[in-house]
């Protein structure tokens, strides 16, 4: 610490003069501190260990001009002492410890003195530890640096020797080179002159031999070589044509060149070679100076002939007699033949007649547009024949190759619009396939309905039990859903990433939203609902030829679509076809509402049809019987038993597809409430006036008054989606028909009693099918009351007798 510390000597005080070694020591220390600060890149505030911007007159500022060590020592002792080397936090201690202790004792209490001692000891230990760590960490580096310096000394010594030898050798080589150059200077000049004369003589020899060379090339068919010879000598012969010898050579070459041009034209007009050979002929003719406009017309004319031949061969494959190749093979032939030839023609034309400018480009575009239109017409004819089956893999592959093949001519002939026309063809085919799949879904749905009809009719014809409605419904639903998924998978091929046209805007937007979602899926669901609703409009008394079970099955199918299937199918469609189009689409809720309305109409129509069937039996049974002369009832009529049997069968049938529903609380005597309903004091009061012949008006008046206070029965009320509601609707229609038929007949005493027996039998069984048993009681009350009003001798049968007859029946 004593070695690191610096400051005024012992005995110095605040009043001592700054002259002498004691005054120079702080100055040297500040200079050294400033150099360290510059080396480490510290700011003024960082170097002093305090914030920047100190007071310039502060006597405790180590770097200030007015620094006073005595004041600094006295003040710093109050905050604790830090010792260390030069840098932030370094404190210069006095030379004598007694001065330092005296300063501490003057202004610091004992506790602070002990804390200062502890802090100093801790800092000293930390500095010792840091110094040891620094030495240990850098020991290997110091050793390595020493070895490196030693090796560098040896290497530089060897390198200096080699450089000296190299300099000596270079000096010797330079001397030899100078002497050789001086010796060969005269010979080099003569050699250069002789070489120039030799080159000139070779050129002259080439000119004199040019006619013979041209003749030989023409005879051998090396037309390209002959044109190159002519091109090399043309400028020289033109320049020196005033000399007789060069003039003669030029005349001979012109004659040979004319014959060469004639042979090239003949070869070009024959048209037996391919496009590259004809392009070469045109290029040679242009090099010989033939008119470019004429050559342009001839070139396009010959190209038209070749391409039209390709089109005729494609058209022949579409003829009626030979079987047409598959669509993939057809597009491959067209792409390799016509499209490949068109690309060669376009590339050769642009290379040969680039000097024609916009006029030449427009001529080529019109040429490609005309022939491309004919090719597209043939392709569309072939694609129109690809209507069978639901698999689009082969068709999509063919369209992909067709579209890829037309990329090159589309880039070469942008003005012709070939690429755009090809994309439009692909889009039209995609729309047609969507329509084809929609028709396929409709046909599959109609096929499912046909199968259901046959399954419903087969058991009756064979006299055995057939599949249940639940099984038929599951088969229809799974079949339709599988067809929908198959159609989605088939049209999804148009948007596959590996297909070249899948990145077009149409297939990323309109095809997915308006084509697949709206046109195919939504269109099919609406078509299915319309087809189902068409069964509700069937003519005829009994609902036409539509089986009631089919109506029930379709209603349940539409209800299932409303609850789950529509949401599932549309979600599946949206996941497979990521829509990037903002066009409005049909909400799921709207489609579900349409399906629910279809299910409601079908179920309502089912109730009407089944009610009409039972009503027909009741109407015929009433109309075909002579109620005035009928015998005393001994049995329940067979038609009433048939009504109960049919109602029970309908109950079982509806229960296979719909839930039970909610009934009102039933009374405990529902099954015992028999004839007493019609022979009670209330009914006796109703019938009593009819016993006196002078009171028919009073009887009617009492009946009408009672109807005013009875609950109105809505026969055709809305049907809910449960079994109780369906059976209630059917029974209301049947009993209302029975009531209206009774009102049109006149009954004798036994006829009235037969109606009593029949109504009691119906009441015994029908009350359990309806939501409210009072409804059956009210309607049957009306039937018996109406029969009593139309009976001249209304004597009801005893209730006990009615019960016995019904129990026996």
PDB file of N, CA, C and O in Angstrom, residues 183-197:
ATOM      1  N   UNK A 183      20.649  -8.076 -78.427  1.00  0.00           N
ATOM      2  CA  UNK A 183      21.176  -8.918 -79.506  1.00  0.00           C
ATOM      3  C   UNK A 183      20.115  -9.186 -80.571  1.00  0.00           C
ATOM      4  O   UNK A 183      20.397  -9.190 -81.783  1.00  0.00           O
ATOM      5  N   UNK A 184      18.833  -9.423 -80.166  1.00  0.00           N
ATOM      6  CA  UNK A 184      17.782  -9.825 -81.108  1.00  0.00           C
ATOM      7  C   UNK A 184      16.933  -8.658 -81.598  1.00  0.00           C
ATOM      8  O   UNK A 184      15.918  -8.880 -82.263  1.00  0.00           O
ATOM      9  N   UNK A 185      17.290  -7.435 -81.299  1.00  0.00           N
ATOM     10  CA  UNK A 185      16.458  -6.303 -81.679  1.00  0.00           C
ATOM     11  C   UNK A 185      16.293  -6.201 -83.185  1.00  0.00           C
ATOM     12  O   UNK A 185      15.185  -6.060 -83.709  1.00  0.00           O
ATOM     13  N   UNK A 186      17.371  -6.300 -83.914  1.00  0.00           N
ATOM     14  CA  UNK A 186      17.304  -6.171 -85.378  1.00  0.00           C
ATOM     15  C   UNK A 186      16.537  -7.323 -85.996  1.00  0.00           C
ATOM     16  O   UNK A 186      15.702  -7.127 -86.890  1.00  0.00           O
ATOM     17  N   UNK A 187      16.759  -8.528 -85.534  1.00  0.00           N
ATOM     18  CA  UNK A 187      16.060  -9.692 -86.086  1.00  0.00           C
ATOM     19  C   UNK A 187      14.552  -9.632 -85.801  1.00  0.00           C
ATOM     20  O   UNK A 187      13.744 -10.044 -86.623  1.00  0.00           O
ATOM     21  N   UNK A 188      14.191  -9.114 -84.638  1.00  0.00           N
ATOM     22  CA  UNK A 188      12.771  -9.033 -84.275  1.00  0.00           C
ATOM     23  C   UNK A 188      12.016  -8.110 -85.222  1.00  0.00           C
ATOM     24  O   UNK A 188      10.893  -8.406 -85.656  1.00  0.00           O
ATOM     25  N   UNK A 189      12.607  -7.022 -85.602  1.00  0.00           N
ATOM     26  CA  UNK A 189      11.955  -6.098 -86.524  1.00  0.00           C
ATOM     27  C   UNK A 189      11.763  -6.738 -87.890  1.00  0.00           C
ATOM     28  O   UNK A 189      10.705  -6.607 -88.520  1.00  0.00           O
ATOM     29  N   UNK A 190      12.782  -7.462 -88.348  1.00  0.00           N
ATOM     30  CA  UNK A 190      12.665  -8.128 -89.647  1.00  0.00           C
ATOM     31  C   UNK A 190      11.608  -9.231 -89.610  1.00  0.00           C
ATOM     32  O   UNK A 190      10.834  -9.403 -90.565  1.00  0.00           O
ATOM     33  N   UNK A 191      11.558  -9.959 -88.494  1.00  0.00           N
ATOM     34  CA  UNK A 191      10.556 -11.024 -88.381  1.00  0.00           C
ATOM     35  C   UNK A 191       9.148 -10.440 -88.401  1.00  0.00           C
ATOM     36  O   UNK A 191       8.217 -10.990 -89.009  1.00  0.00           O
ATOM     37  N   UNK A 192       8.923  -9.317 -87.730  1.00  0.00           N
ATOM     38  CA  UNK A 192       7.609  -8.679 -87.707  1.00  0.00           C
ATOM     39  C   UNK A 192       7.181  -8.260 -89.104  1.00  0.00           C
ATOM     40  O   UNK A 192       6.024  -8.453 -89.508  1.00  0.00           O
ATOM     41  N   UNK A 193       8.098  -7.686 -89.838  1.00  0.00           N
ATOM     42  CA  UNK A 193       7.768  -7.287 -91.207  1.00  0.00           C
ATOM     43  C   UNK A 193       7.428  -8.487 -92.075  1.00  0.00           C
ATOM     44  O   UNK A 193       6.460  -8.475 -92.846  1.00  0.00           O
ATOM     45  N   UNK A 194       8.201  -9.545 -91.947  1.00  0.00           N
ATOM     46  CA  UNK A 194       7.944 -10.742 -92.745  1.00  0.00           C
ATOM     47  C   UNK A 194       6.588 -11.360 -92.370  1.00  0.00           C
ATOM     48  O   UNK A 194       5.858 -11.873 -93.235  1.00  0.00           O
ATOM     49  N   UNK A 195       6.255 -11.331 -91.100  1.00  0.00           N
ATOM     50  CA  UNK A 195       4.951 -11.876 -90.673  1.00  0.00           C
ATOM     51  C   UNK A 195       3.811 -11.072 -91.279  1.00  0.00           C
ATOM     52  O   UNK A 195       2.796 -11.622 -91.722  1.00  0.00           O
ATOM     53  N   UNK A 196       3.929  -9.745 -91.331  1.00  0.00           N
ATOM     54  CA  UNK A 196       2.897  -8.923 -91.941  1.00  0.00           C
ATOM     55  C   UNK A 196       2.738  -9.222 -93.415  1.00  0.00           C
ATOM     56  O   UNK A 196       1.621  -9.305 -93.946  1.00  0.00           O
ATOM     57  N   UNK A 197       3.901  -9.381 -94.093  1.00  0.00           N
ATOM     58  CA  UNK A 197       3.839  -9.703 -95.527  1.00  0.00           C
ATOM     59  C   UNK A 197       3.196 -11.060 -95.737  1.00  0.00           C
ATOM     60  O   UNK A 197       2.381 -11.255 -96.658  1.00  0.00           O
TER      61      UNK A 197
END
